[in-house]
């Protein structure tokens, strides 16, 4: 394709125009990206005083950018934050929704029992009858019984033939016939000593003929747990033939968490519900709290005695138990609002002008997602119920003390020693005058993660003999001018 002179001139003019436009756009972008100086007003309309690093809040900068201490952006300090004069973490109200903050209020309400557990129905082991042979003999007949059968009191179990009784009864009848009262009394006493029931002796007296077959009966009603008698077998005196467990009352053995043990006592009422009888409640009382705790589940067994007149409660049934006392009034907060550190419990107070501050509290019982506050909060105080962990982390980094129980002023921190209040290990990234940059391990006492940041050296001589890449251990404190290294030495070889 050929271009004449006029076309070349037009292309040159177009290229020049594009260059001029690009230059103007670049100049405009440069001006747009130019950061506002101190005293400027942010897009939100709030006046900015200065910028700072949250890790070194005492160091101020006149423009935004990267922190010289670590790889993070500087944060603006607004005039309305400085004027408030209140303690706490300030959060722009426009950001609360994005952070998922939800505010709740400490209020007086009714605390339910909240002591729920699960358990199973068991036999009442105190209601066990042992059936034994009172004398030796032979099993002549057994009745249609088997372990697990439910029988009534006096139900026959087996007939035992006792040959020894035949001669003793004949002697007793002969003594009665001759009219010797003394001899008759002695013969009758011998029958009783041989283990003959008084009913059998009376039957001998009425009929005038021997009865050497004894019927073994259940002394109480209930379930046959064991049955050790069969037709034709020989039994000895005192041999156990059967065990019968009564069903008038049953035990409900509930597994209760160890933490609830202090709230239970024998005699306390309990209510049980069973899947077998929906909508029906069975009431009883705690008969005993067993002494041992299950090591695997950290639960203890609470034994509840329930009435079972109709025999509807069968051992092995599963039950849900309410072990609590009657409901009572208490100061309540949502359980999710409580931060448990292991050493204490905290809530995050929602103060005026978008500020937040941790407060130490003493917690009590918990029920239905509500936790009782025994001390540390007053009714009507507002707390953060969701997203409080983010604010707590920021408060820890900023060194904001939690409000103690009772509302007293926070105890001042002890003066740091020459060795520094905190210790950590790390690697030297650079040394410049009285500044040292370290990639250090986490500092749990300050809730600092592992990071790279710049420290001030308490004395430049501390870094003498050290170089970039050396592994070191160091002690530092949080001074007004930021973290200051007080001790610094090469880490011992492993």
CSV table of C-alpha atoms in Angstrom, one decimal:
chain,number,residue,atom,x,y,z
A,1,UNK,CA,0.0,0.0,0.0
A,2,UNK,CA,1.3,3.5,-0.9
A,3,UNK,CA,0.9,6.7,1.1
A,4,UNK,CA,1.2,10.1,-0.3
A,5,UNK,CA,2.7,13.1,1.5
A,6,UNK,CA,-0.6,14.3,2.8
A,7,UNK,CA,-1.4,10.9,4.4
A,8,UNK,CA,2.0,10.8,6.2
A,9,UNK,CA,1.3,14.3,7.6
A,10,UNK,CA,-2.1,13.2,8.9
A,11,UNK,CA,-0.6,10.1,10.6
A,12,UNK,CA,2.1,12.2,12.2
A,13,UNK,CA,-0.4,14.7,13.6
A,14,UNK,CA,-2.5,11.8,15.0
A,15,UNK,CA,0.5,10.2,16.7
A,16,UNK,CA,1.4,13.6,18.3
A,17,UNK,CA,-2.1,14.0,19.6
A,18,UNK,CA,-2.1,10.5,21.1
A,19,UNK,CA,1.2,11.2,22.9
A,20,UNK,CA,-0.1,14.5,24.2
A,21,UNK,CA,-3.3,12.8,25.5
A,22,UNK,CA,-1.3,10.0,27.1
A,23,UNK,CA,1.0,12.5,28.8
A,24,UNK,CA,-2.0,14.4,30.1
A,25,UNK,CA,-3.6,11.2,31.4
A,26,UNK,CA,-0.4,10.2,33.1
A,27,UNK,CA,-0.2,13.6,34.8
A,28,UNK,CA,-3.8,13.3,35.9
A,29,UNK,CA,-3.3,9.8,37.3
A,30,UNK,CA,-0.2,11.0,39.1
A,31,UNK,CA,-2.1,13.9,40.6
A,32,UNK,CA,-5.0,11.5,41.5
A,33,UNK,CA,-2.7,9.1,43.3
A,34,UNK,CA,-0.9,11.8,45.2
A,35,UNK,CA,-1.6,11.2,48.9
A,36,UNK,CA,-3.3,13.8,51.0
A,37,UNK,CA,-1.0,15.6,53.5
A,38,UNK,CA,-1.8,15.8,57.2
A,39,UNK,CA,-4.9,17.9,57.8
A,40,UNK,CA,-6.6,16.6,54.6
A,41,UNK,CA,-10.1,15.3,54.7
A,42,UNK,CA,-10.8,11.7,53.8
A,43,UNK,CA,-13.6,10.7,51.4
A,44,UNK,CA,-15.8,10.0,54.4
A,45,UNK,CA,-15.4,13.6,55.5
A,46,UNK,CA,-13.3,12.9,58.5
A,47,UNK,CA,-10.2,14.9,59.1
A,48,UNK,CA,-6.9,13.0,59.1
A,49,UNK,CA,-4.3,14.0,61.7
A,50,UNK,CA,-1.5,11.6,60.8
A,51,UNK,CA,-0.8,8.0,59.8
A,52,UNK,CA,0.7,5.3,62.1
A,53,UNK,CA,1.7,1.7,62.3
A,54,UNK,CA,-0.7,-0.2,64.7
A,55,UNK,CA,2.3,-2.2,66.0
A,56,UNK,CA,4.1,1.1,66.8
A,57,UNK,CA,1.3,3.5,67.5
A,58,UNK,CA,3.6,6.2,69.0
A,59,UNK,CA,5.4,6.7,65.7
A,60,UNK,CA,3.6,9.2,63.5
A,61,UNK,CA,3.9,9.8,59.7
A,62,UNK,CA,2.8,12.7,57.6
A,63,UNK,CA,1.6,10.6,54.6
A,64,UNK,CA,0.3,7.1,54.0
A,65,UNK,CA,2.4,4.3,52.6
A,66,UNK,CA,4.2,1.2,53.8
A,67,UNK,CA,5.3,0.9,57.4
A,68,UNK,CA,9.1,1.1,57.8
A,69,UNK,CA,8.8,-1.4,60.6
A,70,UNK,CA,7.0,-4.3,58.8
A,71,UNK,CA,5.3,-5.1,55.5
A,72,UNK,CA,1.9,-3.5,56.1
A,73,UNK,CA,0.0,-0.3,55.2
A,74,UNK,CA,-0.1,2.7,57.6
A,75,UNK,CA,-3.4,3.5,59.2
A,76,UNK,CA,-4.9,7.0,59.3
A,77,UNK,CA,-5.6,8.7,62.7
A,78,UNK,CA,-8.8,10.8,62.5
A,79,UNK,CA,-9.4,14.0,64.4
A,80,UNK,CA,-12.7,12.8,65.9
A,81,UNK,CA,-10.9,9.7,67.4
A,82,UNK,CA,-8.3,11.9,69.1
A,83,UNK,CA,-11.0,14.3,70.4
A,84,UNK,CA,-13.1,11.6,72.0
A,85,UNK,CA,-10.6,10.9,74.8
A,86,UNK,CA,-12.1,7.4,75.4
A,87,UNK,CA,-10.3,4.2,75.8
A,88,UNK,CA,-10.9,1.5,73.3
A,89,UNK,CA,-10.6,0.4,69.7
A,90,UNK,CA,-12.3,2.7,67.2
A,91,UNK,CA,-14.0,1.3,64.2
A,92,UNK,CA,-15.7,3.3,61.5
A,93,UNK,CA,-19.4,2.6,61.8
A,94,UNK,CA,-19.6,2.1,58.0
A,95,UNK,CA,-17.3,-1.0,58.5
A,96,UNK,CA,-19.3,-2.7,61.2
A,97,UNK,CA,-21.6,-4.5,58.8
A,98,UNK,CA,-18.7,-5.8,56.7
A,99,UNK,CA,-17.0,-7.1,59.9
A,100,UNK,CA,-20.2,-8.9,60.9
A,101,UNK,CA,-20.5,-7.0,64.2
A,102,UNK,CA,-23.7,-7.6,66.1
A,103,UNK,CA,-24.6,-5.8,69.3
A,104,UNK,CA,-26.5,-7.3,72.2
A,105,UNK,CA,-27.5,-5.9,75.6
A,106,UNK,CA,-26.9,-7.4,79.1
A,107,UNK,CA,-30.4,-7.9,80.5
A,108,UNK,CA,-32.1,-9.5,83.4
A,109,UNK,CA,-34.0,-12.6,82.4
A,110,UNK,CA,-35.1,-16.0,83.6
A,111,UNK,CA,-32.3,-18.7,83.6
A,112,UNK,CA,-33.7,-22.1,82.9
A,113,UNK,CA,-32.5,-25.2,84.6
A,114,UNK,CA,-30.2,-26.0,81.7
A,115,UNK,CA,-28.9,-29.2,83.3
A,116,UNK,CA,-29.8,-31.7,80.6
A,117,UNK,CA,-28.3,-35.2,80.3
A,118,UNK,CA,-29.0,-38.6,78.8
A,119,UNK,CA,-29.1,-42.0,80.4
A,120,UNK,CA,-30.5,-45.5,80.4
A,121,UNK,CA,-33.0,-47.3,82.6
A,122,UNK,CA,-31.4,-50.0,84.8
A,123,UNK,CA,-32.6,-52.5,87.4
A,124,UNK,CA,-32.8,-51.3,91.0
A,125,UNK,CA,-30.0,-53.4,92.4
A,126,UNK,CA,-31.3,-52.9,95.9
A,127,UNK,CA,-34.4,-54.8,95.1
A,128,UNK,CA,-32.9,-58.2,94.4
A,129,UNK,CA,-34.2,-61.5,96.0
A,130,UNK,CA,-31.9,-64.6,96.1
A,131,UNK,CA,-33.8,-67.9,96.1
A,132,UNK,CA,-31.8,-70.7,97.7
A,133,UNK,CA,-32.5,-74.4,98.7
A,134,UNK,CA,-32.9,-74.6,102.5
A,135,UNK,CA,-32.0,-78.3,102.4
A,136,UNK,CA,-30.5,-80.8,100.0
A,137,UNK,CA,-32.6,-82.9,97.7
A,138,UNK,CA,-33.5,-83.8,94.1
A,139,UNK,CA,-35.4,-81.6,91.7
A,140,UNK,CA,-38.6,-83.4,90.9
A,141,UNK,CA,-40.3,-80.8,88.8
A,142,UNK,CA,-39.6,-77.4,87.3
A,143,UNK,CA,-42.2,-74.9,86.2
A,144,UNK,CA,-42.2,-73.2,82.9
A,145,UNK,CA,-39.8,-70.4,83.8
A,146,UNK,CA,-36.8,-68.8,82.1
A,147,UNK,CA,-34.5,-65.9,82.7
A,148,UNK,CA,-36.2,-62.6,81.7
A,149,UNK,CA,-39.7,-63.8,82.7
A,150,UNK,CA,-41.7,-61.4,84.8
A,151,UNK,CA,-43.4,-63.2,87.7
A,152,UNK,CA,-45.5,-62.3,90.7
A,153,UNK,CA,-44.7,-62.8,94.3
A,154,UNK,CA,-45.2,-66.5,95.4
A,155,UNK,CA,-44.9,-67.9,91.8
A,156,UNK,CA,-43.6,-71.5,92.0
A,157,UNK,CA,-40.2,-72.2,90.5
A,158,UNK,CA,-39.4,-75.9,91.2
A,159,UNK,CA,-40.4,-78.9,93.4
A,160,UNK,CA,-37.6,-80.5,95.3
A,161,UNK,CA,-37.9,-84.0,96.8
A,162,UNK,CA,-36.2,-84.2,100.3
A,163,UNK,CA,-35.9,-87.9,101.4
A,164,UNK,CA,-34.6,-86.9,104.8
A,165,UNK,CA,-37.9,-85.3,105.6
A,166,UNK,CA,-40.0,-88.4,105.3
A,167,UNK,CA,-38.5,-90.2,108.4
A,168,UNK,CA,-38.5,-87.0,110.5
A,169,UNK,CA,-42.2,-86.3,109.7
A,170,UNK,CA,-43.1,-89.9,110.5
A,171,UNK,CA,-41.5,-89.6,113.9
A,172,UNK,CA,-43.4,-86.4,114.5
A,173,UNK,CA,-46.7,-87.9,113.6
A,174,UNK,CA,-46.0,-90.9,115.9
A,175,UNK,CA,-45.2,-88.7,118.8
A,176,UNK,CA,-48.5,-86.9,118.3
A,177,UNK,CA,-50.4,-90.2,118.2
A,178,UNK,CA,-49.1,-91.5,121.5
A,179,UNK,CA,-49.9,-88.1,123.1
A,180,UNK,CA,-46.4,-87.3,124.4
A,181,UNK,CA,-46.4,-83.5,124.2
A,182,UNK,CA,-42.7,-83.1,125.1
A,183,UNK,CA,-41.7,-85.7,122.5
A,184,UNK,CA,-44.0,-84.1,119.9
A,185,UNK,CA,-42.5,-80.6,120.5
A,186,UNK,CA,-39.0,-81.9,120.1
A,187,UNK,CA,-39.9,-83.7,116.9
A,188,UNK,CA,-41.6,-80.6,115.5
A,189,UNK,CA,-38.5,-78.5,116.3
A,190,UNK,CA,-36.4,-81.0,114.4
A,191,UNK,CA,-38.5,-80.6,111.3
A,192,UNK,CA,-37.9,-76.8,111.3
A,193,UNK,CA,-34.2,-77.3,111.8
A,194,UNK,CA,-34.1,-79.6,108.7
A,195,UNK,CA,-35.3,-76.5,106.7
A,196,UNK,CA,-38.9,-77.5,106.4
A,197,UNK,CA,-41.2,-74.4,106.0
A,198,UNK,CA,-43.8,-73.8,108.7
A,199,UNK,CA,-46.5,-74.2,106.0
A,200,UNK,CA,-45.3,-77.7,105.2
A,201,UNK,CA,-45.3,-78.6,108.9
A,202,UNK,CA,-48.8,-77.3,109.2
A,203,UNK,CA,-49.9,-79.4,106.1
A,204,UNK,CA,-48.4,-82.5,107.8
A,205,UNK,CA,-50.3,-81.8,111.0
A,206,UNK,CA,-53.6,-81.3,109.1
A,207,UNK,CA,-53.3,-84.3,106.8
A,208,UNK,CA,-51.6,-86.7,109.2
A,209,UNK,CA,-49.3,-88.0,106.6
A,210,UNK,CA,-45.7,-87.1,105.5
A,211,UNK,CA,-45.0,-84.4,102.8
A,212,UNK,CA,-41.4,-84.7,101.6
A,213,UNK,CA,-41.7,-82.6,98.5
A,214,UNK,CA,-40.9,-78.9,98.9
A,215,UNK,CA,-42.1,-76.2,96.4
A,216,UNK,CA,-39.6,-73.4,95.9
A,217,UNK,CA,-41.4,-70.1,95.2
A,218,UNK,CA,-40.4,-66.5,94.4
A,219,UNK,CA,-40.4,-64.4,97.5
A,220,UNK,CA,-41.1,-61.2,95.5
A,221,UNK,CA,-42.4,-60.2,92.1
A,222,UNK,CA,-40.2,-59.0,89.3
A,223,UNK,CA,-37.9,-60.3,86.6
A,224,UNK,CA,-36.0,-63.6,86.8
A,225,UNK,CA,-32.4,-62.5,86.3
A,226,UNK,CA,-30.8,-66.0,86.7
A,227,UNK,CA,-32.4,-69.5,87.0
A,228,UNK,CA,-30.1,-72.4,87.9
A,229,UNK,CA,-32.5,-75.3,88.5
A,230,UNK,CA,-33.3,-78.1,86.1
A,231,UNK,CA,-35.4,-81.3,86.5
A,232,UNK,CA,-33.5,-84.3,87.9
A,233,UNK,CA,-30.6,-82.3,89.3
A,234,UNK,CA,-29.3,-82.6,92.8
A,235,UNK,CA,-29.2,-79.5,94.9
A,236,UNK,CA,-27.3,-78.9,98.2
A,237,UNK,CA,-28.4,-76.9,101.2
A,238,UNK,CA,-27.8,-73.2,100.6
A,239,UNK,CA,-27.4,-73.5,96.8
A,240,UNK,CA,-28.6,-70.5,94.8
A,241,UNK,CA,-31.5,-71.5,92.5
A,242,UNK,CA,-32.6,-68.2,91.1
A,243,UNK,CA,-32.4,-64.4,91.4
A,244,UNK,CA,-35.4,-62.2,91.1
A,245,UNK,CA,-35.1,-58.4,90.6
A,246,UNK,CA,-38.1,-56.3,91.6
A,247,UNK,CA,-39.6,-53.8,89.2
A,248,UNK,CA,-41.5,-51.6,91.6
A,249,UNK,CA,-38.7,-49.0,91.1
A,250,UNK,CA,-36.0,-48.6,88.6
A,251,UNK,CA,-32.7,-46.6,88.3
A,252,UNK,CA,-32.0,-44.1,85.6
A,253,UNK,CA,-28.3,-43.8,85.3
A,254,UNK,CA,-27.5,-40.4,83.6
A,255,UNK,CA,-24.1,-39.4,82.4
A,256,UNK,CA,-23.5,-35.8,83.5
A,257,UNK,CA,-20.4,-33.7,82.5
A,258,UNK,CA,-17.9,-33.2,85.2
A,259,UNK,CA,-18.3,-29.4,85.1
A,260,UNK,CA,-21.9,-29.8,86.3
A,261,UNK,CA,-21.1,-31.9,89.4
A,262,UNK,CA,-21.1,-29.0,91.8
A,263,UNK,CA,-24.7,-28.2,90.9
A,264,UNK,CA,-26.1,-31.6,91.8
A,265,UNK,CA,-27.0,-33.1,95.2
A,266,UNK,CA,-28.8,-36.2,96.4
A,267,UNK,CA,-32.5,-35.7,96.8
A,268,UNK,CA,-32.7,-33.2,94.0
A,269,UNK,CA,-35.7,-33.6,91.7
A,270,UNK,CA,-35.3,-34.8,88.1
A,271,UNK,CA,-37.7,-35.3,85.2
A,272,UNK,CA,-37.2,-37.9,82.4
A,273,UNK,CA,-38.7,-38.3,79.0
A,274,UNK,CA,-38.5,-41.5,77.0
A,275,UNK,CA,-38.9,-42.1,73.3
A,276,UNK,CA,-41.2,-45.0,74.1
A,277,UNK,CA,-43.7,-42.7,75.7
A,278,UNK,CA,-43.7,-39.3,73.8
A,279,UNK,CA,-45.2,-36.4,75.6
A,280,UNK,CA,-45.1,-38.2,78.9
A,281,UNK,CA,-42.8,-37.1,81.8
A,282,UNK,CA,-41.6,-39.3,84.6
A,283,UNK,CA,-40.5,-37.6,87.8
A,284,UNK,CA,-38.0,-38.9,90.4
A,285,UNK,CA,-35.2,-37.9,92.7
A,286,UNK,CA,-31.4,-38.3,92.6
A,287,UNK,CA,-30.7,-41.3,94.8
A,288,UNK,CA,-26.9,-41.1,94.6
A,289,UNK,CA,-24.0,-39.4,92.7
A,290,UNK,CA,-21.4,-42.1,92.1
A,291,UNK,CA,-17.9,-41.4,93.3
A,292,UNK,CA,-15.9,-42.2,90.1
A,293,UNK,CA,-15.6,-40.1,86.9
A,294,UNK,CA,-15.3,-41.8,83.5
A,295,UNK,CA,-11.8,-40.9,82.3
A,296,UNK,CA,-12.7,-41.1,78.6
A,297,UNK,CA,-15.8,-38.9,78.6
A,298,UNK,CA,-15.1,-36.9,81.7
A,299,UNK,CA,-18.6,-37.6,83.0
A,300,UNK,CA,-20.0,-38.9,86.3
A,301,UNK,CA,-23.0,-41.1,86.8
A,302,UNK,CA,-26.0,-39.7,88.6
A,303,UNK,CA,-28.4,-42.4,89.8
A,304,UNK,CA,-32.1,-41.3,89.7
A,305,UNK,CA,-34.8,-43.5,91.2
A,306,UNK,CA,-38.1,-43.6,89.3
A,307,UNK,CA,-41.3,-45.2,90.4
A,308,UNK,CA,-42.5,-48.1,88.1
A,309,UNK,CA,-45.8,-49.2,89.4
A,310,UNK,CA,-47.2,-50.3,86.1
A,311,UNK,CA,-43.9,-51.9,85.0
A,312,UNK,CA,-43.7,-49.7,81.9
A,313,UNK,CA,-40.1,-48.7,82.4
A,314,UNK,CA,-37.9,-51.5,81.1
A,315,UNK,CA,-34.2,-51.7,81.7
A,316,UNK,CA,-32.2,-50.7,78.7
A,317,UNK,CA,-34.6,-47.9,77.6
A,318,UNK,CA,-33.0,-44.6,76.6
A,319,UNK,CA,-34.1,-41.4,78.4
A,320,UNK,CA,-33.4,-37.6,78.4
A,321,UNK,CA,-33.1,-36.1,81.8
A,322,UNK,CA,-33.7,-32.6,83.1
A,323,UNK,CA,-31.7,-32.3,86.3
A,324,UNK,CA,-32.1,-28.5,86.9
A,325,UNK,CA,-33.7,-26.7,89.7
A,326,UNK,CA,-36.5,-24.2,89.1
A,327,UNK,CA,-35.9,-21.2,86.8
A,328,UNK,CA,-34.5,-18.1,88.5
A,329,UNK,CA,-33.7,-14.5,87.5
A,330,UNK,CA,-30.2,-13.7,86.4
A,331,UNK,CA,-28.2,-11.1,84.4
A,332,UNK,CA,-27.8,-12.7,81.0
A,333,UNK,CA,-25.7,-12.2,77.8
A,334,UNK,CA,-25.5,-14.4,74.7
A,335,UNK,CA,-23.1,-17.2,75.2
A,336,UNK,CA,-21.4,-16.5,71.9
A,337,UNK,CA,-20.4,-13.0,73.3
A,338,UNK,CA,-18.2,-14.5,76.0
A,339,UNK,CA,-14.5,-14.9,75.1
A,340,UNK,CA,-12.9,-17.6,77.3
A,341,UNK,CA,-9.1,-17.4,77.3
A,342,UNK,CA,-8.5,-20.2,79.8
A,343,UNK,CA,-7.5,-17.8,82.5
A,344,UNK,CA,-10.4,-15.4,82.5
A,345,UNK,CA,-13.6,-14.6,80.6
A,346,UNK,CA,-14.1,-11.4,78.6
A,347,UNK,CA,-16.8,-9.6,76.8
A,348,UNK,CA,-16.3,-6.7,74.3
A,349,UNK,CA,-18.1,-3.6,75.4
A,350,UNK,CA,-19.7,-1.4,72.7
A,351,UNK,CA,-19.0,2.2,73.8
A,352,UNK,CA,-20.1,5.5,72.3
A,353,UNK,CA,-18.8,6.9,69.0
A,354,UNK,CA,-17.9,3.4,67.5
A,355,UNK,CA,-15.4,2.5,70.2
A,356,UNK,CA,-15.0,-1.0,71.8
A,357,UNK,CA,-13.2,-2.2,74.9
A,358,UNK,CA,-12.7,-5.6,76.5
A,359,UNK,CA,-14.2,-6.1,80.0
A,360,UNK,CA,-13.4,-9.0,82.4
A,361,UNK,CA,-16.5,-10.8,83.7
A,362,UNK,CA,-17.3,-13.7,86.0
A,363,UNK,CA,-19.7,-16.2,84.4
A,364,UNK,CA,-22.2,-18.5,86.1
A,365,UNK,CA,-24.6,-21.1,84.7
A,366,UNK,CA,-25.4,-21.4,81.0
A,367,UNK,CA,-28.7,-22.4,79.5
A,368,UNK,CA,-30.4,-22.0,76.1
A,369,UNK,CA,-27.6,-20.1,74.5
A,370,UNK,CA,-27.6,-17.6,77.4
A,371,UNK,CA,-24.8,-17.2,80.0
A,372,UNK,CA,-25.2,-15.8,83.5
A,373,UNK,CA,-23.0,-12.9,84.5
A,374,UNK,CA,-22.2,-12.9,88.2
A,375,UNK,CA,-19.9,-9.8,88.1
A,376,UNK,CA,-18.3,-7.4,85.7
A,377,UNK,CA,-21.3,-6.1,83.8
A,378,UNK,CA,-24.3,-4.0,84.6
A,379,UNK,CA,-27.8,-4.3,83.2
A,380,UNK,CA,-28.2,-2.3,80.0
A,381,UNK,CA,-24.5,-2.3,79.0
A,382,UNK,CA,-24.1,-3.1,75.3
A,383,UNK,CA,-21.6,-5.8,74.2
A,384,UNK,CA,-20.5,-7.3,70.9
A,385,UNK,CA,-22.2,-10.7,70.3
A,386,UNK,CA,-20.6,-11.5,66.9
A,387,UNK,CA,-17.2,-10.5,65.5
A,388,UNK,CA,-15.7,-9.7,68.9
A,389,UNK,CA,-12.6,-11.8,68.3
A,390,UNK,CA,-11.4,-9.5,65.6
A,391,UNK,CA,-11.8,-6.5,67.9
A,392,UNK,CA,-10.1,-8.4,70.8
A,393,UNK,CA,-7.1,-9.1,68.6
A,394,UNK,CA,-6.9,-5.4,67.7
A,395,UNK,CA,-7.2,-4.4,71.3
A,396,UNK,CA,-4.4,-6.8,72.3
A,397,UNK,CA,-2.1,-5.4,69.6
A,398,UNK,CA,-2.9,-1.8,70.7
A,399,UNK,CA,-2.1,-2.7,74.3
A,400,UNK,CA,-5.6,-1.8,75.5
A,401,UNK,CA,-6.3,-3.1,79.0
A,402,UNK,CA,-9.5,-5.0,79.8
A,403,UNK,CA,-11.8,-3.3,82.3
A,404,UNK,CA,-11.4,-5.3,85.5
A,405,UNK,CA,-14.3,-6.7,87.5
A,406,UNK,CA,-15.6,-3.9,89.7
A,407,UNK,CA,-14.7,-1.2,87.1
A,408,UNK,CA,-11.5,-0.2,88.8
A,409,UNK,CA,-8.7,1.4,86.7
A,410,UNK,CA,-6.5,-1.1,85.0
A,411,UNK,CA,-3.4,-2.1,86.9
A,412,UNK,CA,-0.4,-0.3,85.3
A,413,UNK,CA,2.1,-2.6,83.6
A,414,UNK,CA,5.3,-3.2,85.6
A,415,UNK,CA,8.4,-1.3,84.6
A,416,UNK,CA,10.4,-3.3,82.1
A,417,UNK,CA,13.8,-4.6,83.2
A,418,UNK,CA,17.1,-4.1,81.3
A,419,UNK,CA,16.6,-7.6,79.8
A,420,UNK,CA,13.2,-6.6,78.2
A,421,UNK,CA,9.7,-7.8,79.0
A,422,UNK,CA,9.4,-10.2,76.1
A,423,UNK,CA,11.7,-12.7,74.5
A,424,UNK,CA,11.7,-14.2,71.0
A,425,UNK,CA,14.0,-15.7,68.4
A,426,UNK,CA,14.5,-14.8,64.8
A,427,UNK,CA,16.8,-14.1,61.9
A,428,UNK,CA,18.5,-10.8,61.1
A,429,UNK,CA,17.4,-9.2,57.8
A,430,UNK,CA,19.3,-5.9,58.1
A,431,UNK,CA,21.2,-3.7,60.5
A,432,UNK,CA,21.2,0.1,60.0
A,433,UNK,CA,22.5,2.3,62.8
A,434,UNK,CA,20.2,2.0,65.8
A,435,UNK,CA,17.6,0.0,63.8
A,436,UNK,CA,17.5,-3.8,63.2
A,437,UNK,CA,15.1,-5.7,61.1
A,438,UNK,CA,14.2,-9.2,62.3
A,439,UNK,CA,12.1,-12.1,61.0
A,440,UNK,CA,10.9,-13.3,64.3
A,441,UNK,CA,8.9,-16.2,65.7
A,442,UNK,CA,5.4,-15.6,67.3
A,443,UNK,CA,5.3,-13.7,70.6
A,444,UNK,CA,2.4,-15.3,72.5
A,445,UNK,CA,2.5,-12.7,75.3
A,446,UNK,CA,1.6,-10.0,72.8
A,447,UNK,CA,-0.4,-12.2,70.5
A,448,UNK,CA,2.0,-11.4,67.7
A,449,UNK,CA,2.2,-13.8,64.8
A,450,UNK,CA,5.5,-14.6,63.1
A,451,UNK,CA,6.5,-11.6,61.0
A,452,UNK,CA,9.3,-9.4,59.8
A,453,UNK,CA,9.5,-6.0,61.5
A,454,UNK,CA,12.0,-3.3,62.5
A,455,UNK,CA,13.1,-2.8,66.1
A,456,UNK,CA,15.1,0.0,67.7
A,457,UNK,CA,18.3,-1.1,69.4
A,458,UNK,CA,18.6,0.0,73.0
A,459,UNK,CA,22.3,0.4,72.2
A,460,UNK,CA,24.0,0.0,68.7
A,461,UNK,CA,26.7,-2.0,70.5
A,462,UNK,CA,24.2,-4.9,70.8
A,463,UNK,CA,24.6,-5.7,67.1
A,464,UNK,CA,28.4,-5.7,67.2
A,465,UNK,CA,29.7,-8.9,65.6
A,466,UNK,CA,26.3,-9.8,64.1
A,467,UNK,CA,25.4,-9.7,60.4
A,468,UNK,CA,22.5,-10.3,58.1
A,469,UNK,CA,21.3,-14.0,58.1
A,470,UNK,CA,22.4,-14.7,61.7
A,471,UNK,CA,20.0,-16.5,63.9
A,472,UNK,CA,19.5,-14.6,67.2
A,473,UNK,CA,17.5,-14.6,70.4
A,474,UNK,CA,16.5,-11.2,71.7
A,475,UNK,CA,14.6,-9.5,74.6
A,476,UNK,CA,12.6,-6.4,74.0
A,477,UNK,CA,10.0,-4.1,75.5
A,478,UNK,CA,7.2,-1.9,74.3
A,479,UNK,CA,8.6,1.7,74.8
A,480,UNK,CA,6.9,4.9,73.8
A,481,UNK,CA,9.0,5.0,70.6
A,482,UNK,CA,8.0,1.5,69.7
A,483,UNK,CA,9.6,-2.0,70.3
A,484,UNK,CA,13.2,-1.6,71.7
A,485,UNK,CA,15.6,-4.5,71.8
A,486,UNK,CA,17.4,-4.7,75.1
A,487,UNK,CA,19.3,-7.9,74.7
A,488,UNK,CA,20.6,-9.6,71.5
A,489,UNK,CA,22.8,-12.6,71.1
A,490,UNK,CA,23.5,-15.3,68.5
A,491,UNK,CA,21.3,-18.3,68.9
A,492,UNK,CA,23.1,-21.4,70.1
A,493,UNK,CA,23.8,-24.1,67.4
A,494,UNK,CA,21.4,-27.1,67.7
